Short mmCIF file of C-alpha atoms and ligand atoms in Angstrom, two decimals:
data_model
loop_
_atom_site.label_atom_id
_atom_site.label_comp_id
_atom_site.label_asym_id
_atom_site.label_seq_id
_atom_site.Cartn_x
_atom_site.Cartn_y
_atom_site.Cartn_z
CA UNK A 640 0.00 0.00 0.00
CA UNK A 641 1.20 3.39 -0.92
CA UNK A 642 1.73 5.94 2.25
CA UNK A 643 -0.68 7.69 0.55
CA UNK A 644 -3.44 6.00 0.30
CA UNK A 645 -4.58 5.13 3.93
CA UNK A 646 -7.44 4.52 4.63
CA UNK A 647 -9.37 4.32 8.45
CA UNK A 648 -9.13 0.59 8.28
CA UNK A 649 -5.63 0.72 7.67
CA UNK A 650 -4.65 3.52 10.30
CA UNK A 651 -2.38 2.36 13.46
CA UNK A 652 -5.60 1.93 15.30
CA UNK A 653 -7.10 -0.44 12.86
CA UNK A 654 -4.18 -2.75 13.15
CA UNK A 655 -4.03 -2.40 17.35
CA UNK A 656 -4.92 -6.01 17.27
CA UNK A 657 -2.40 -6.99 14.99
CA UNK A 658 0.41 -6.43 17.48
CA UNK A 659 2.54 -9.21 16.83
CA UNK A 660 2.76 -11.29 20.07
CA UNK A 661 0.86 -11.29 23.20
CA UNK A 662 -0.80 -9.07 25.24
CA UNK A 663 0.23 -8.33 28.73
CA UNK A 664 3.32 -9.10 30.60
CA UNK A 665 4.54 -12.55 32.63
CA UNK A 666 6.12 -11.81 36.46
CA UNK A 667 9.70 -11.70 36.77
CA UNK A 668 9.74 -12.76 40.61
CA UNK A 669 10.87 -16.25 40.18
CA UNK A 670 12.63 -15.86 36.93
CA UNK A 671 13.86 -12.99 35.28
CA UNK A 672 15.10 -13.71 31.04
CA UNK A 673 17.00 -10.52 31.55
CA UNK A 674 18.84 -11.51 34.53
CA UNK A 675 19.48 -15.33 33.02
CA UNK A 676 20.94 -13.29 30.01
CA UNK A 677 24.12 -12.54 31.84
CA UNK A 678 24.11 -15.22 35.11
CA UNK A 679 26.30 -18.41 35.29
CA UNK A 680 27.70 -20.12 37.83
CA UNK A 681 24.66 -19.49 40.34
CA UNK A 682 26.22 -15.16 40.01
CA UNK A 683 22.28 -14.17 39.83
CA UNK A 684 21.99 -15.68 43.80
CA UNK A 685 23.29 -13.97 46.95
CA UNK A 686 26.82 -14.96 47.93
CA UNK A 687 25.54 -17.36 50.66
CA UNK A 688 22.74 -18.61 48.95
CA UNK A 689 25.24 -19.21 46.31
CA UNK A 690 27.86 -20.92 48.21
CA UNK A 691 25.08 -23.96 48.39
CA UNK A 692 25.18 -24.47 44.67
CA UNK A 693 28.27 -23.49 43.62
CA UNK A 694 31.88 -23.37 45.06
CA UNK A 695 35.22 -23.29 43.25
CA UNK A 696 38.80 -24.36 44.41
CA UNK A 697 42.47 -24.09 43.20
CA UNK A 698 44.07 -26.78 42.62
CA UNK A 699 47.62 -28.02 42.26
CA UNK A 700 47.83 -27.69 38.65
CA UNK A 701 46.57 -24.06 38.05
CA UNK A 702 42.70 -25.47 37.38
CA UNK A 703 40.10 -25.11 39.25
CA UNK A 704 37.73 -27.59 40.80
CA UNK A 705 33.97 -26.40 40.15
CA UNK A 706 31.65 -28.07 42.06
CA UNK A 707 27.70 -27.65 41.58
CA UNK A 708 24.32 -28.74 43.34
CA UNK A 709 21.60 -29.61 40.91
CA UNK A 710 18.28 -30.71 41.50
CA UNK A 711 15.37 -31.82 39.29
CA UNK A 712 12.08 -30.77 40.60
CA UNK A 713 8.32 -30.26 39.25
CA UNK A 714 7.61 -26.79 38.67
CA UNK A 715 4.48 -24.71 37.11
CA UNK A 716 6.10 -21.49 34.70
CA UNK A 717 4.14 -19.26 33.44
CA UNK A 718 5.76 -18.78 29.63
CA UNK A 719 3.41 -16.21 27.99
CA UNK A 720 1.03 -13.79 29.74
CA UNK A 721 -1.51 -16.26 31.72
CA UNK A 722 -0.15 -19.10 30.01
CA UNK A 723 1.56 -21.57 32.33
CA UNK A 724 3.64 -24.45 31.72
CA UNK A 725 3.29 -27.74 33.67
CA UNK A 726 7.57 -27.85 33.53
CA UNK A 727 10.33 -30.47 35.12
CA UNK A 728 12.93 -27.66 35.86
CA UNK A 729 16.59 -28.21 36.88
CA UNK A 730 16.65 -25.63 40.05
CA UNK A 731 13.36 -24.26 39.86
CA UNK A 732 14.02 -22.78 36.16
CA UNK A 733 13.73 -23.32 32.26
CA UNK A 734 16.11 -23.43 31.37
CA UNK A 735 18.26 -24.39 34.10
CA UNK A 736 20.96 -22.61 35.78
CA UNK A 737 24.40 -22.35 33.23
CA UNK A 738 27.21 -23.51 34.53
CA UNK A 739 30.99 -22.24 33.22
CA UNK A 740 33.94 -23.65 33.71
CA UNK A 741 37.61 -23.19 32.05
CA UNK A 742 38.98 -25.91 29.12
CA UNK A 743 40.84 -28.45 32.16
CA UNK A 744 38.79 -27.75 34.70
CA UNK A 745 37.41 -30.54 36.92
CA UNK A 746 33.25 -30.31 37.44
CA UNK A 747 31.58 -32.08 39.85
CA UNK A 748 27.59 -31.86 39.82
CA UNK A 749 25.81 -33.43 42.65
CA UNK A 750 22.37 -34.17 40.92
CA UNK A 751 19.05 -34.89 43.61
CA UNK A 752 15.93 -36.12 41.56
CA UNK A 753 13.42 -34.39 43.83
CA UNK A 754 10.73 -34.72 40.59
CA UNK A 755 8.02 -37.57 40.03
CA UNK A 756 9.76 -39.01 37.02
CA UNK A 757 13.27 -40.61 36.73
CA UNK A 758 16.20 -38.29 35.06
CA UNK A 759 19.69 -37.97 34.47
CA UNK A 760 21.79 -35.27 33.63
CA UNK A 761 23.40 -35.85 30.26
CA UNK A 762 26.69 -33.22 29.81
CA UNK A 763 27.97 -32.59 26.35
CA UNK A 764 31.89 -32.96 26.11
CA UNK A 765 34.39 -35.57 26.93
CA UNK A 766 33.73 -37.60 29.92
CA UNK A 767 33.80 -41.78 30.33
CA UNK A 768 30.59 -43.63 30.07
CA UNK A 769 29.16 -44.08 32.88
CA UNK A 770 28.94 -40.11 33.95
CA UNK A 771 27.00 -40.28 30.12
CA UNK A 772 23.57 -39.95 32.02
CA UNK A 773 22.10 -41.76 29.01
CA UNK A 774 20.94 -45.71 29.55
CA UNK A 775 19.07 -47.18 31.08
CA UNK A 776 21.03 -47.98 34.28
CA UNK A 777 22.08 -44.52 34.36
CA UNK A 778 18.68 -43.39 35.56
CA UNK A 779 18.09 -41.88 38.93
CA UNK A 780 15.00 -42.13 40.43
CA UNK A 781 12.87 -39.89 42.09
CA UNK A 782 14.02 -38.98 45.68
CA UNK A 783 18.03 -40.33 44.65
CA UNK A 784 21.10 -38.62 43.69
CA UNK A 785 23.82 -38.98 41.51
CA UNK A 786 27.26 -37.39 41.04
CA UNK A 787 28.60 -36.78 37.69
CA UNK A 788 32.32 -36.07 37.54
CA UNK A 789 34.57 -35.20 34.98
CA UNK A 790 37.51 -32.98 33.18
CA UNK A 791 35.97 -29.85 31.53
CA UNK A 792 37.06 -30.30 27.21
CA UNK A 793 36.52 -29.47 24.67
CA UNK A 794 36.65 -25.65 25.00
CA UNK A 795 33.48 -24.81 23.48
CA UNK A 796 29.68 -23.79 23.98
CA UNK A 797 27.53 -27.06 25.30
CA UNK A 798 24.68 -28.05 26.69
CA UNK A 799 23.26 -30.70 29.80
CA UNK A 800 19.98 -32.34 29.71
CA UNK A 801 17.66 -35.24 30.82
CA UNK A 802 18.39 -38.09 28.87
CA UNK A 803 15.43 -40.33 30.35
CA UNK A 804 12.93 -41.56 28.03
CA UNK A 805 10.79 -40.44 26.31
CA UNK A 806 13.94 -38.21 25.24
CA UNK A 807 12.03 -35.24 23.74
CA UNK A 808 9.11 -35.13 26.06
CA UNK A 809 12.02 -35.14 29.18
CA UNK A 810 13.94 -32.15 27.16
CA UNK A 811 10.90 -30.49 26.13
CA UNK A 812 9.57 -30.19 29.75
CA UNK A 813 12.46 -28.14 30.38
CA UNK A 814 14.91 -30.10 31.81
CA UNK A 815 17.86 -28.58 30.16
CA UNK A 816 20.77 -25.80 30.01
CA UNK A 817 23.95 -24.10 29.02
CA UNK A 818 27.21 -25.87 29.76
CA UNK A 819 29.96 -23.36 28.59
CA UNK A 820 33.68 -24.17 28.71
CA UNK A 821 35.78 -21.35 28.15
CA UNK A 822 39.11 -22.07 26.46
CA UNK A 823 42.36 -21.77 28.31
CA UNK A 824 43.16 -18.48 26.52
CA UNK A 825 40.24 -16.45 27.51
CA UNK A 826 38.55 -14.78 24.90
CA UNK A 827 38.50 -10.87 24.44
CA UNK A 828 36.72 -9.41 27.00
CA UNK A 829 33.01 -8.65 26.02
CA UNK A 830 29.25 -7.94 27.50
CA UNK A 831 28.13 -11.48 27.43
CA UNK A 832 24.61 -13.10 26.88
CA UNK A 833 23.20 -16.67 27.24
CA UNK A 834 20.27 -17.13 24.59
CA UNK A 835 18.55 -20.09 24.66
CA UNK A 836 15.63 -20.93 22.00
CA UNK A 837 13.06 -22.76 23.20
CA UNK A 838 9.29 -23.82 22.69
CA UNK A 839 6.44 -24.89 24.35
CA UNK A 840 3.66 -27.30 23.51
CA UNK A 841 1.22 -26.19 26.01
CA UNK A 842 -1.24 -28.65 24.47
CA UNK A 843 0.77 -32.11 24.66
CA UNK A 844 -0.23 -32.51 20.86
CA UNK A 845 3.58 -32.86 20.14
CA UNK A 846 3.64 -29.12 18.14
CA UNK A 847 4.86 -25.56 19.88
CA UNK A 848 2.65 -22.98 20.62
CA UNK A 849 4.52 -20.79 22.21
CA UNK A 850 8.11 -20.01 21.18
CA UNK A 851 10.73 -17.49 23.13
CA UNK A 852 14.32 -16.82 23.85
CA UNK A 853 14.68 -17.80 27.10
CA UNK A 854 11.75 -19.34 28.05
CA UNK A 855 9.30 -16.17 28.48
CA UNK A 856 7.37 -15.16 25.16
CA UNK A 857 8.22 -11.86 23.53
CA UNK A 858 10.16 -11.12 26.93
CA UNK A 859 12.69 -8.64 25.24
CA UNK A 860 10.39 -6.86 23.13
CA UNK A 861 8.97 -5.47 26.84
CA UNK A 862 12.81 -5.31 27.93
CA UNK A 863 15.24 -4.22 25.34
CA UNK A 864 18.43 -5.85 26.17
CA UNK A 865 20.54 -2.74 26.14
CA UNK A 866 24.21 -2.88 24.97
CA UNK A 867 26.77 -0.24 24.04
CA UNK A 868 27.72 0.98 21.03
CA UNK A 869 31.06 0.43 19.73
CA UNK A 870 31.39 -2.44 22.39
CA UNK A 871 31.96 -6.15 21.73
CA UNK A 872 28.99 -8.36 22.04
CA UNK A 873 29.00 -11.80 22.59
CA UNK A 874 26.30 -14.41 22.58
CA UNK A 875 26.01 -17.53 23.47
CA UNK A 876 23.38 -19.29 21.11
CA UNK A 877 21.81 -22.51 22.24
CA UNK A 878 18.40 -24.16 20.52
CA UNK A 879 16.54 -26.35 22.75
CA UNK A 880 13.34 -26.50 20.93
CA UNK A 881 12.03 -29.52 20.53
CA UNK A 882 9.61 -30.68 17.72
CA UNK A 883 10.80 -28.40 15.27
CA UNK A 884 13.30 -29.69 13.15
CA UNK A 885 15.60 -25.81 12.73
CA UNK A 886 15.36 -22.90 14.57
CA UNK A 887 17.26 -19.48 13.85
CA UNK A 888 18.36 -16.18 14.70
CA UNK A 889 18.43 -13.13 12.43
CA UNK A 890 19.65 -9.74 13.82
CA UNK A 891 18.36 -6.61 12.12
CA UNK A 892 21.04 -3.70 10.79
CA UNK A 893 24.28 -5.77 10.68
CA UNK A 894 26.47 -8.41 10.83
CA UNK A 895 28.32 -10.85 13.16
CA UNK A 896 30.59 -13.26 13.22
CA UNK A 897 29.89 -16.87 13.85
CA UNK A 898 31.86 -19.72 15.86
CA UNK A 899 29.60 -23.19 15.53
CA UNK A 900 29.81 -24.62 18.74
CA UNK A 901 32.57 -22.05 19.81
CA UNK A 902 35.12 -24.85 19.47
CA UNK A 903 37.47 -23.32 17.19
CA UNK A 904 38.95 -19.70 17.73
CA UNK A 905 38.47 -18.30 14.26
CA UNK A 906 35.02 -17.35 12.91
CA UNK A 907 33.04 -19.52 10.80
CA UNK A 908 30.94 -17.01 9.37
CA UNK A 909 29.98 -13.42 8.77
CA UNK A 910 26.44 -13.29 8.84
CA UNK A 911 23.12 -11.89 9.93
CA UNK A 912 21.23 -15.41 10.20
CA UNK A 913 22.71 -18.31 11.35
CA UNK A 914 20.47 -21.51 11.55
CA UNK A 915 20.70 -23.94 14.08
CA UNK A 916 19.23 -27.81 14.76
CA UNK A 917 18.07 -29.26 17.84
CA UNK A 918 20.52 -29.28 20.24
CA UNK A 919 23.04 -27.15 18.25
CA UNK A 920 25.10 -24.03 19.32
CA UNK A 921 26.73 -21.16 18.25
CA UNK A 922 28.88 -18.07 19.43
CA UNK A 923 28.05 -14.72 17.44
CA UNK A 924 30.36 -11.41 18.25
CA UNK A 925 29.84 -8.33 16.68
CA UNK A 926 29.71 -4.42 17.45
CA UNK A 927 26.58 -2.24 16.98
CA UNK A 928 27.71 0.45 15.46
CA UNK A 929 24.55 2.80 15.57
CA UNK A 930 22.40 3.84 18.59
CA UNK A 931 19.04 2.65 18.35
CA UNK A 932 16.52 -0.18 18.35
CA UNK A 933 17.60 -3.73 16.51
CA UNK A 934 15.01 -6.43 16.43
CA UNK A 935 16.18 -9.89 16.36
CA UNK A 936 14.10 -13.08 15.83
CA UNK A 937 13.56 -16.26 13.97
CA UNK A 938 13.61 -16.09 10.39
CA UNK A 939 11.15 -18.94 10.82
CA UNK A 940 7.99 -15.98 11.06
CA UNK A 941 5.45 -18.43 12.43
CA UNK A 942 8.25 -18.77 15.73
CA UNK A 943 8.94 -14.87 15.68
CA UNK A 944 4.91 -14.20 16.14
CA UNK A 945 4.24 -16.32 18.58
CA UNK A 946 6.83 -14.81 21.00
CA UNK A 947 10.49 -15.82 19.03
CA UNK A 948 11.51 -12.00 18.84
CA UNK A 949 13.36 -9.03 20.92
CA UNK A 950 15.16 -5.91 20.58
CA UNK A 951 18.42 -4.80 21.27
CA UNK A 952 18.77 -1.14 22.42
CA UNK A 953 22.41 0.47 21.69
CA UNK A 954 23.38 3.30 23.45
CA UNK A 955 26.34 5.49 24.04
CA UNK A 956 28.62 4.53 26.20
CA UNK A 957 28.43 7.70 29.32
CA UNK A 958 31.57 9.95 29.61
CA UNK A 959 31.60 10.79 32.79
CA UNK A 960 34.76 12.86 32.11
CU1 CU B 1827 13.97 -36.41 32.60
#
C-alpha cells in the first residue's frame, strides 16, 4: 500500500490487534530472562545462597575444581502472559541454571531427583561412560542422587539435559541448560549473553505454541536488552526446541561473526542469520555500530509471532569525564 493512500481501516488503530505477540506481561519474581541473560555459575543468587550451589577451588595444577548442586524438581512457569507451563525444571528454572567452567577444569555436579519421574543429567563434552547420564542404568529415580564427575574439554559452547525416556518429552519439559567451557586463553573481553531458544507445547499434541528466547514469550520486546555501542557483544546461542526440526536467529542492521559450537577460535561465518538444529550451538560477536533499536528473531515468522523476537537497544557509552 502506498503511504498515501490510507485509509481508516488501515490507520495504526485499525491494526491495534495486529500487534505481533501477546498481550500483557509474565512476572519476573521467580525468573527474570533478563537476569538469566548474563548469570552463570549461580552469580544471579546472593553470595551465601550461592555458596550452596556453587563453590570453586584451586588446585595443584593451576585449574580449578567447580563443584555444583543440581536438583530436578516439578515446577508450574508461566511462559506467555496467563499461560503456564506444567515444567520439570533443573533448580526451579527453564532453562536451568548455566554452569561455566575453564577448558581443564574438573566439574563435579551433585544431581538430587526431587521430581516424580526418573532423570539424568546428560553433559555434552568428553567424559567416560558411565557419567554419560544416558541408559538405562544410568537413571536416577525420584528422591536419589547422583554425582557426575569429569575434566571440563573441549573448550566450546555445550549443553546438559535429561536423557530419560521419552527423550524429547524429558527435554521439552524443560529439563535442560547451558554448559559453557571457556578455552584456556580467555577470549576478548566482552558484554556477554546466554540465549537459549526454546518452545512450548502447552497442548501435549507434540507441536509448539509458544516459542521465546529464554523461556518467556516476547520477553525482550517489553525489555530491550541494552548494549553499548562500539562495544563487543558476545552471545552464546543454544536451541533447545524440541519438535521443530531448525530454529534461527536473524539480527536486524548488521552483521556478526559466527563460531559453531565455539570450538574453534576463528570465525566460521559473517552473517546476519545463522540456523541452528536441535541441540546445536553457536557463538556470534559483533559491534553495533549505531544507537538505536535492533530487532532480532527467527527467520522462521510463524516462531517470531508467537513470541520468538526481541530488541536490542544500543546506546552510548556515558563519559563521565
Ligand atoms: Cu527427565
Amino acid at each position: 500500500m502506498s503511504a498515501g493512500a490510507t485509509s481508516p481501516a488501515h490507520s495504526a488503530a485499525g491494526h491495534a490487534g495486529h500487534v505481533m505477540g501477546p498481550v500483557g506481561r509474565v512476572s519476573t519474581t521467580t525468573f527474570d530472562p533478563g537476569l538469566f541473560l548474563r548469570a552463570w555459575n549461580f552469580s544471579d543468587l546472593p553470595a551465601e545462597r550461592r555458596h550452596r550451589f556453587y563453590r570453586e577451588s584451586a588446585r595443584p595444577d593451576g585449574s580449578r575444581l567447580r563443584e555444583y548442586e543440581l536438583y530436578a524438581v516439578d515446577r508450574e512457569i508461566e511462559i506467555a502472559p496467563g499461560v503456564f507451563f506444567p515444567a520439570w525444571t533443573f533448580n526451579g528454572q527453564v532453562p536451568g541454571p548455566t554452569l561455566r567452567a575453564t577448558e581443564g577444569d574438573h566439574v563435579r555436579v551433585t544431581f538430587i531427583n526431587q521430581g516424580s519421574h526418573p532423570h539424568t543429567i546428560h553433559f555434552h563434552g568428553w567424559h567416560p561412560p558411565e557419567m554419560d547420564g544416558s541408559l538405562p542404568e544410568h537413571q536416577v529415580l525420584p528422591g536419589g542422587r547422583f554425582v557426575y564427575e569429569f575434566d571440563a574439554e573441549p573448550f566450546g559452547l555445550h549443553l546438559y539435559h535429561c536423557h530419560a525416556v521419552p527423550l524429547k518429552r524429558h527435554i521439552h519439559k524443560g529439563l535442560y541448560g547451558i554448559f559453557l567451557v571457556d578455552p584456556r586463553e580467555p577470549r576478548p573481553p566482552a558484554d556477554e549473553l546466554m540465549m537459549v531458544m526454546n518452545g512450548f507445547d502447552t497442548d501435549f499434541d507434540g507441536d509448539n505454541e509458544v516459542y521465546a528466547v529464554n523461556t518467556v514469550a516476547s520477553h525482550f520486546m517489553h525489555e530491550p536488552i541494552r548494549v553499548e555501542v562500539g562495544a563487543l557483544v558476545r552471545i552464546y546461542l543454544a536451541n533447545l526446541t524440541e519438535f521443530d526440526l531448525i530454529n534461527s536467529f536473524h539480527l536486524h542492521g548488521m552483521f556478526f561473526d559466527a563460531y559453531r559450537t565455539g570450538s574453534r577460535s576463528a570465525a566460521v561465518d559473517h552473517t546476519d542469520t545463522i540456523m541452528l538444529c536441535q541441540g546445536e550451538r553457536a557463538i556470534l560477536e559483533t559491534r553495533f555500530r549505531y544507537p538505536g533499536t535492533f530487532m532480532f528473531h527467527a527467520h522462521q515468522s510463524e516462531f517470531a509471532e508467537l513470541g520468538w523476537m526481541g530488541v536490542f537497544r544500543a546506546e552510548e557509552a556515558r563519559r563521565d569525564t
